[in-house]
Coordinates of C-alpha atoms and ligand atoms in Angstrom, one line a residue:
M22 CA 4.0 20.6 26.8
K23 CA 3.0 19.2 23.1
T24 CA 4.0 22.1 21.2
R25 CA 5.1 21.5 17.4
I26 CA 8.6 23.1 18.1
L27 CA 8.9 23.9 13.9
K28 CA 10.7 26.8 14.8
W29 CA 13.3 24.8 16.9
M30 CA 13.9 22.3 14.3
M31 CA 14.1 24.7 11.2
T32 CA 16.8 26.6 13.7
A33 CA 18.9 23.0 14.3
V34 CA 18.9 22.4 10.6
A35 CA 20.4 25.8 10.0
A36 CA 23.3 25.2 12.5
S37 CA 24.4 21.8 11.5
V38 CA 23.9 22.6 7.7
L39 CA 27.6 21.7 7.4
F40 CA 29.5 19.1 8.6
V41 CA 31.9 16.9 7.1
G42 CA 30.4 13.1 7.0
G43 CA 32.1 10.3 8.2
C44 CA 33.1 8.9 4.2
G45 CA 34.5 12.6 3.7
V46 CA 31.7 13.9 2.3
Q47 CA 30.1 17.5 2.9
T48 CA 27.0 17.1 3.4
D49 CA 24.9 19.5 3.1
L50 CA 21.8 18.3 5.7
A51 CA 19.4 21.1 4.7
A52 CA 19.5 20.1 0.5
E53 CA 20.1 16.2 2.1
M54 CA 17.1 15.4 4.6
P55 CA 14.7 13.7 2.2
A56 CA 10.6 14.7 1.5
G57 CA 9.8 12.6 4.2
A58 CA 11.8 13.7 7.2
Q59 CA 10.3 17.1 6.3
N60 CA 7.0 15.7 7.1
V61 CA 7.8 15.0 10.5
Q62 CA 6.4 18.6 11.7
E63 CA 3.6 17.8 9.6
N64 CA 2.3 14.1 10.6
G65 CA 1.9 15.6 14.2
A66 CA 2.5 12.8 16.3
Q67 CA 6.5 13.9 16.9
S68 CA 7.1 16.3 18.5
V69 CA 10.8 18.0 19.3
Q70 CA 12.3 19.4 22.7
E71 CA 14.6 21.9 23.0
S72 CA 16.9 19.3 24.6
G73 CA 16.7 18.0 21.2
I74 CA 15.8 14.6 22.8
P75 CA 12.2 13.8 20.9
N76 CA 9.2 14.3 23.3
V77 CA 7.9 11.5 25.4
Q78 CA 5.4 9.7 24.0
E79 CA 2.7 8.5 25.9
S80 CA 0.7 5.6 24.1
G81 CA -1.6 7.9 22.7
A82 CA 0.8 9.5 20.9
Q83 CA -0.2 6.8 17.9
D84 CA -3.3 5.5 18.8
A85 CA -5.9 4.3 16.0
G86 CA -7.1 7.7 15.4
N87 CA -3.2 9.2 14.8
A88 CA -2.5 5.6 12.4
P89 CA -1.8 6.0 9.1
E90 CA -4.4 5.5 6.4
T91 CA -2.9 2.4 4.6
E92 CA -4.5 1.7 0.8
G93 CA -1.5 -1.0 -0.5
D94 CA -0.2 -3.4 1.4
L95 CA 3.9 -3.7 3.4
T96 CA 5.8 -6.5 3.3
V97 CA 9.1 -7.5 5.1
T98 CA 11.4 -9.9 4.3
F99 CA 13.9 -10.9 6.6
L100 CA 16.3 -12.5 4.2
D101 CA 18.6 -16.0 5.6
V102 CA 21.9 -14.4 5.1
G103 CA 23.0 -16.5 8.0
Q104 CA 25.2 -15.3 11.0
G105 CA 23.8 -11.3 9.8
N106 CA 20.8 -9.5 8.9
A107 CA 18.9 -8.1 5.7
V108 CA 15.9 -6.6 5.7
L109 CA 13.9 -6.1 2.4
V110 CA 10.5 -3.9 2.9
E111 CA 8.2 -3.1 0.2
S112 CA 5.4 -0.7 0.1
E113 CA 3.1 0.5 -3.2
G114 CA 6.1 -0.7 -5.1
E115 CA 8.9 1.2 -3.2
Y116 CA 11.9 -0.7 -1.7
M117 CA 14.0 -0.1 1.2
L118 CA 16.9 -2.6 2.5
I119 CA 17.9 -2.6 6.0
D120 CA 21.6 -4.0 5.9
G121 CA 22.5 -7.1 3.8
G122 CA 24.4 -9.9 5.5
D123 CA 28.1 -10.4 5.3
R124 CA 30.6 -11.0 2.5
E125 CA 29.2 -14.1 1.4
Y126 CA 25.7 -13.5 1.2
S127 CA 25.9 -10.4 -0.5
S128 CA 25.2 -11.4 -4.2
F129 CA 22.3 -13.9 -2.8
V130 CA 20.5 -10.0 -1.4
V131 CA 21.3 -8.9 -4.7
S132 CA 19.7 -11.8 -6.5
Y133 CA 17.1 -11.6 -4.1
L134 CA 16.1 -8.1 -4.6
K135 CA 16.3 -8.4 -8.6
N136 CA 14.0 -11.3 -8.3
A137 CA 11.5 -9.4 -6.2
G138 CA 11.9 -7.0 -8.8
V139 CA 13.5 -4.0 -7.0
T140 CA 14.9 -1.8 -9.6
E141 CA 15.9 1.4 -7.0
L142 CA 15.8 1.7 -3.7
S143 CA 14.1 4.5 -2.4
Y144 CA 15.8 3.7 1.3
V145 CA 19.4 1.7 2.6
I146 CA 20.0 1.6 6.1
S147 CA 23.2 0.4 7.9
S148 CA 22.4 -0.4 11.0
H149 CA 26.0 -0.3 11.6
Y150 CA 29.4 -1.0 10.1
D151 CA 30.5 -4.5 10.9
A152 CA 30.8 -7.0 8.1
D153 CA 27.7 -9.4 9.1
H154 CA 25.3 -6.2 8.1
L155 CA 27.4 -4.0 5.7
N156 CA 28.8 -6.3 3.0
G157 CA 25.7 -6.8 1.4
V158 CA 24.5 -3.2 1.6
V159 CA 27.5 -2.7 -0.2
G160 CA 26.6 -4.8 -2.9
A161 CA 23.3 -3.7 -2.9
L162 CA 24.4 0.1 -3.4
N163 CA 26.5 -1.4 -6.2
A164 CA 23.3 -3.2 -7.9
F165 CA 20.8 -0.4 -7.6
P166 CA 20.3 3.1 -7.4
C167 CA 19.6 4.3 -4.1
E168 CA 17.9 7.8 -3.2
T169 CA 18.7 8.0 0.8
V170 CA 21.1 6.4 2.8
L171 CA 21.0 6.9 6.3
A172 CA 23.7 5.3 8.4
A173 CA 25.5 5.5 11.5
D174 CA 27.7 8.7 12.1
Y175 CA 30.9 6.6 12.8
V176 CA 34.2 5.7 11.1
T177 CA 35.6 2.4 10.7
D178 CA 38.7 1.3 9.3
T179 CA 37.6 -2.0 7.2
R180 CA 37.9 -2.6 3.9
V181 CA 34.3 -3.1 3.5
Y182 CA 33.5 0.4 5.1
D183 CA 35.8 2.1 2.3
S184 CA 33.9 0.2 -0.4
F185 CA 30.5 1.6 1.2
C186 CA 31.8 5.1 1.4
E187 CA 32.7 4.2 -2.5
A188 CA 29.2 3.1 -3.3
V189 CA 28.1 5.5 -1.8
A190 CA 30.4 8.5 -3.6
E191 CA 29.5 6.3 -6.7
Q192 CA 25.8 7.0 -6.3
G193 CA 26.6 10.6 -6.1
I194 CA 24.2 10.5 -2.7
S195 CA 25.4 11.7 0.8
L196 CA 24.9 9.7 3.9
V197 CA 22.2 11.0 5.5
Y198 CA 23.1 10.0 10.0
P199 CA 19.7 10.2 11.7
S200 CA 18.7 11.5 15.4
V201 CA 15.8 10.2 18.0
G202 CA 12.7 11.4 16.2
D203 CA 13.4 11.7 13.0
V204 CA 10.3 10.4 10.9
Y205 CA 10.5 9.1 7.2
E206 CA 7.5 8.2 5.0
F207 CA 7.9 4.9 2.7
G208 CA 5.3 4.1 0.6
D209 CA 2.3 3.7 2.5
A210 CA 3.8 3.7 5.9
E211 CA 6.0 5.5 7.8
F212 CA 9.2 5.5 9.9
T213 CA 10.6 7.1 13.2
V214 CA 14.4 6.6 14.0
V215 CA 14.2 5.1 17.8
C216 CA 18.0 5.0 17.8
P217 CA 21.2 5.4 18.6
D218 CA 20.7 8.8 20.6
S219 CA 24.3 9.5 20.4
Y220 CA 27.2 8.4 17.9
D221 CA 30.0 7.7 20.8
Y222 CA 29.4 5.1 22.2
A223 CA 32.1 2.5 23.4
D224 CA 30.6 -1.0 21.5
V225 CA 29.8 0.1 17.8
N226 CA 26.7 -2.1 18.3
D227 CA 25.1 0.9 19.9
D228 CA 25.8 3.3 17.5
S229 CA 23.2 1.3 15.7
V230 CA 20.6 3.0 13.7
G231 CA 17.1 1.4 14.8
I232 CA 13.9 2.5 13.6
R233 CA 10.2 1.5 14.1
L234 CA 8.0 1.0 10.9
V235 CA 4.7 1.5 10.9
H236 CA 1.7 0.4 8.1
G237 CA -1.7 1.2 10.0
D238 CA -2.0 -0.5 13.1
N239 CA 0.9 -2.8 12.6
S240 CA 4.4 -1.5 13.8
F241 CA 8.1 -3.1 13.6
L242 CA 11.0 -3.1 15.6
I243 CA 14.2 -3.2 13.9
C244 CA 17.5 -2.0 15.9
G245 CA 20.8 -3.2 14.2
D246 CA 22.9 -5.0 17.1
A247 CA 22.0 -2.4 19.8
G248 CA 23.1 -3.4 23.0
K249 CA 22.1 -3.1 26.5
A250 CA 23.5 0.6 26.8
S251 CA 21.1 2.1 23.6
E252 CA 18.2 -0.2 24.6
E253 CA 18.6 1.3 28.3
A254 CA 18.3 5.0 26.5
M255 CA 15.8 4.3 24.2
L256 CA 13.7 3.2 27.5
E257 CA 14.8 6.1 29.0
S258 CA 14.0 8.8 26.2
G259 CA 10.4 7.2 26.7
I260 CA 9.9 7.1 22.8
L261 CA 7.5 4.6 21.5
L262 CA 9.1 1.2 21.2
D263 CA 5.5 -1.3 21.5
S264 CA 5.9 -3.0 18.2
D265 CA 4.2 -6.2 16.9
V266 CA 7.3 -7.6 15.4
Y267 CA 10.2 -7.2 16.9
L268 CA 14.0 -8.5 15.2
A269 CA 16.3 -9.4 18.4
S270 CA 18.8 -7.2 18.2
H271 CA 22.2 -8.3 17.8
H272 CA 21.0 -11.8 16.5
G273 CA 19.6 -12.7 20.0
S274 CA 22.8 -12.3 21.7
D275 CA 22.0 -11.9 25.7
G276 CA 23.4 -8.6 25.3
S277 CA 20.5 -7.1 23.6
S278 CA 16.8 -7.5 24.5
S279 CA 16.7 -7.2 28.3
A280 CA 13.7 -8.7 29.5
E281 CA 12.7 -4.5 30.7
F282 CA 13.4 -3.4 27.0
L283 CA 11.3 -6.6 25.7
E284 CA 8.4 -6.1 28.0
A285 CA 8.1 -2.2 26.5
V286 CA 8.3 -3.6 23.4
S287 CA 5.5 -6.5 23.8
P288 CA 6.0 -8.2 20.9
E289 CA 3.9 -10.4 19.2
T290 CA 6.4 -12.3 17.0
V291 CA 10.2 -12.4 17.6
V292 CA 12.2 -12.9 14.6
I293 CA 16.0 -13.7 15.2
S294 CA 18.2 -13.4 11.8
V295 CA 21.1 -15.6 12.8
G296 CA 23.8 -18.4 11.4
E297 CA 23.2 -21.9 11.6
D298 CA 25.6 -23.7 14.7
N299 CA 26.7 -19.8 14.4
S300 CA 30.1 -19.7 17.4
Y301 CA 28.3 -16.6 19.3
G302 CA 26.1 -19.0 20.9
H303 CA 23.7 -16.8 19.6
P304 CA 20.4 -16.7 20.3
S305 CA 21.3 -17.2 23.9
E306 CA 19.0 -19.1 26.0
R307 CA 18.3 -16.2 28.1
V308 CA 16.5 -13.9 25.7
L309 CA 14.5 -17.5 24.0
A310 CA 13.3 -17.2 28.2
D311 CA 12.6 -14.4 28.0
V312 CA 10.7 -13.4 24.6
A313 CA 8.5 -16.6 25.7
A314 CA 8.3 -14.5 28.9
V315 CA 6.1 -11.6 26.9
G316 CA 4.7 -14.4 25.0
A317 CA 5.8 -13.8 21.7
E318 CA 6.1 -16.4 19.0
I319 CA 9.5 -17.2 16.9
Y320 CA 10.5 -16.7 13.8
R321 CA 14.5 -18.0 13.0
T322 CA 16.0 -17.4 9.8
D323 CA 18.9 -20.5 10.9
L324 CA 15.9 -22.7 11.6
Q325 CA 13.2 -21.4 8.8
G326 CA 15.6 -19.5 6.1
T327 CA 13.7 -16.2 4.5
V328 CA 11.0 -15.1 6.2
T329 CA 8.3 -12.9 5.1
V330 CA 5.4 -11.1 6.4
T331 CA 3.1 -9.2 5.4
S332 CA 0.7 -5.9 6.5
D333 CA -2.7 -4.8 4.8
G334 CA -2.7 -2.7 7.8
K335 CA -5.1 -4.5 10.1
E336 CA -3.5 -8.2 10.3
L337 CA 0.0 -9.3 9.4
F338 CA 0.6 -13.1 7.4
W339 CA 3.3 -14.8 7.5
N340 CA 4.2 -17.2 4.6
T341 CA 5.6 -19.9 7.4
E342 CA 4.6 -21.3 10.6
P343 CA 6.7 -20.3 13.7
A344 CA 9.3 -22.4 14.9
A345 CA 7.7 -25.1 16.0
E346 CA 7.2 -25.0 20.0
R347 CA 9.5 -28.6 20.3
G348 CA 12.3 -27.5 21.2
Q349 CA 13.1 -25.1 18.2
G350 CA 12.3 -21.6 18.9
G351 CA 10.4 -21.2 22.1
N352 CA 11.9 -22.0 25.4
A353 CA 15.3 -25.0 25.2
G354 CA 14.4 -25.9 28.5
E355 CA 10.8 -27.7 27.0
T356 CA 13.4 -29.5 24.8
A357 CA 13.4 -33.7 25.4
S358 CA 11.2 -33.2 28.5
G359 CA 10.3 -36.4 29.7
G360 CA 10.4 -37.0 25.5
A361 CA 13.0 -39.7 25.8
E362 CA 10.3 -42.7 25.9
E363 CA 8.2 -41.4 23.1
T364 CA 7.9 -43.2 20.1
E365 CA 8.5 -40.0 17.4
T366 CA 9.6 -40.3 13.7
Y367 CA 13.1 -38.8 13.6
I368 CA 15.6 -38.3 10.1
L369 CA 18.6 -40.0 10.4
N370 CA 22.1 -38.9 8.5
Q371 CA 23.8 -42.3 8.9
N372 CA 26.5 -40.2 8.0
T373 CA 27.1 -38.2 10.5
K374 CA 25.2 -40.1 13.3
K375 CA 23.2 -37.0 13.7
F376 CA 18.9 -37.1 14.2
H377 CA 16.3 -34.9 13.3
L378 CA 13.2 -33.6 13.7
P379 CA 10.9 -34.3 10.1
S380 CA 10.6 -30.6 10.0
C381 CA 14.2 -29.7 10.4
A382 CA 15.6 -27.8 7.5
S383 CA 18.8 -29.8 7.8
A384 CA 17.2 -32.9 7.6
E385 CA 16.1 -31.2 4.2
D386 CA 19.8 -31.8 3.0
I387 CA 21.0 -35.0 3.9
S388 CA 22.0 -36.8 0.7
S389 CA 19.3 -39.9 0.0
E390 CA 21.9 -42.2 0.4
N391 CA 22.9 -41.2 4.1
R392 CA 19.4 -40.4 4.5
A393 CA 17.2 -42.6 6.3
E394 CA 13.9 -42.5 8.7
F395 CA 12.9 -43.8 12.2
R396 CA 10.6 -44.3 14.4
G397 CA 11.3 -45.0 17.8
S398 CA 12.2 -43.3 21.0
R399 CA 15.4 -40.9 21.7
E400 CA 16.7 -42.9 23.6
E401 CA 17.0 -45.7 21.2
L402 CA 19.4 -43.5 19.0
T403 CA 21.6 -42.5 21.4
E404 CA 22.2 -45.5 22.5
A405 CA 23.0 -46.0 19.0
G406 CA 25.6 -43.4 19.1
Y407 CA 23.4 -40.9 17.1
E408 CA 23.3 -37.1 18.7
P409 CA 20.5 -34.7 18.4
C410 CA 21.3 -31.8 15.8
Q411 CA 21.9 -28.5 17.2
R412 CA 19.4 -26.9 15.1
C413 CA 15.8 -28.6 15.4
K414 CA 16.6 -29.8 18.8
P415 CA 15.3 -33.0 18.5
Ligands
ZN653 ZN1 27.6 -5.7 14.9
ZN654 ZN1 25.1 -8.6 13.5

């Protein structure tokens, strides 16, 4: 059943040569298919059944023998864009931006990319058109020439979507609406589209374009705001999800990252891109508990700011430690357990009457006249009218 149906692929491509894209552009798929995508047939790990559903990949499909040879590094940066996503990936001097955060972070994303040395983008992936993902994508498209824009095949009537369409048109390129199983080469790495299996979901979050990025032995799963329905489709398709690093879909929402999905991904590390004290209650306690259950470490942009990891093809190197075990990243159930009587050092904000762990990023922002260091128990502080910070949960 491992026949590579090259002929089928050619027919499928020919059959859908012309269609009207969501931004109203006529897209010549055959012409737009970027070089990387055509390597689907070459790398042998991918095959497509007649149904168009990618062949179920047994774990052997990506075994060590098949792992692409790596020469350079791959760097993945999870930008702190508050309540939103923005991921910059670099390999061999090529850059890819996956989502760009909301409006107030758009110029931050553009200047971050400039400072990182970006002059052009090989890929931009717009997972879906929600504002907390799309605004910075528009900023980036207005600032840098881009070769290929992968996006979700649906339309919406927001201004930011119109701006996105204009920015794409301005570049003289067409959107590519990828299908599950499409493979793209990127620098020293490659990525496979893992979702969505359809662009007709009731919830546009489930239309999110998601990829599994592979660099040597290391892998990353990044699926926008994909929720339960899309996750179930991924699990059912049997596409390889197992990844070292998983960006928690939908900012750690309870509607994503089901226990079954987390088991299939079995990440070593989960990154949560989420706004401090956001009104959605992200990340959910259930997700944090299920992440803890699969034994993964957690990085959080709300607690740690921008987080960067570098792959040399064998190992991963993070720019910082995971969110501290104690009440920050892991199981909230551990928070303050039996800690009431213990003597600890806390940082106080005498103005807001909040207390923080010394490692809390919020503690750094306290002005010197309001800041005080306190050594003692939690109980003493609460009795004095202080409340624990929602961020570091001391
Ligand atoms: Zn969304
Ligand atoms: Zn979102």
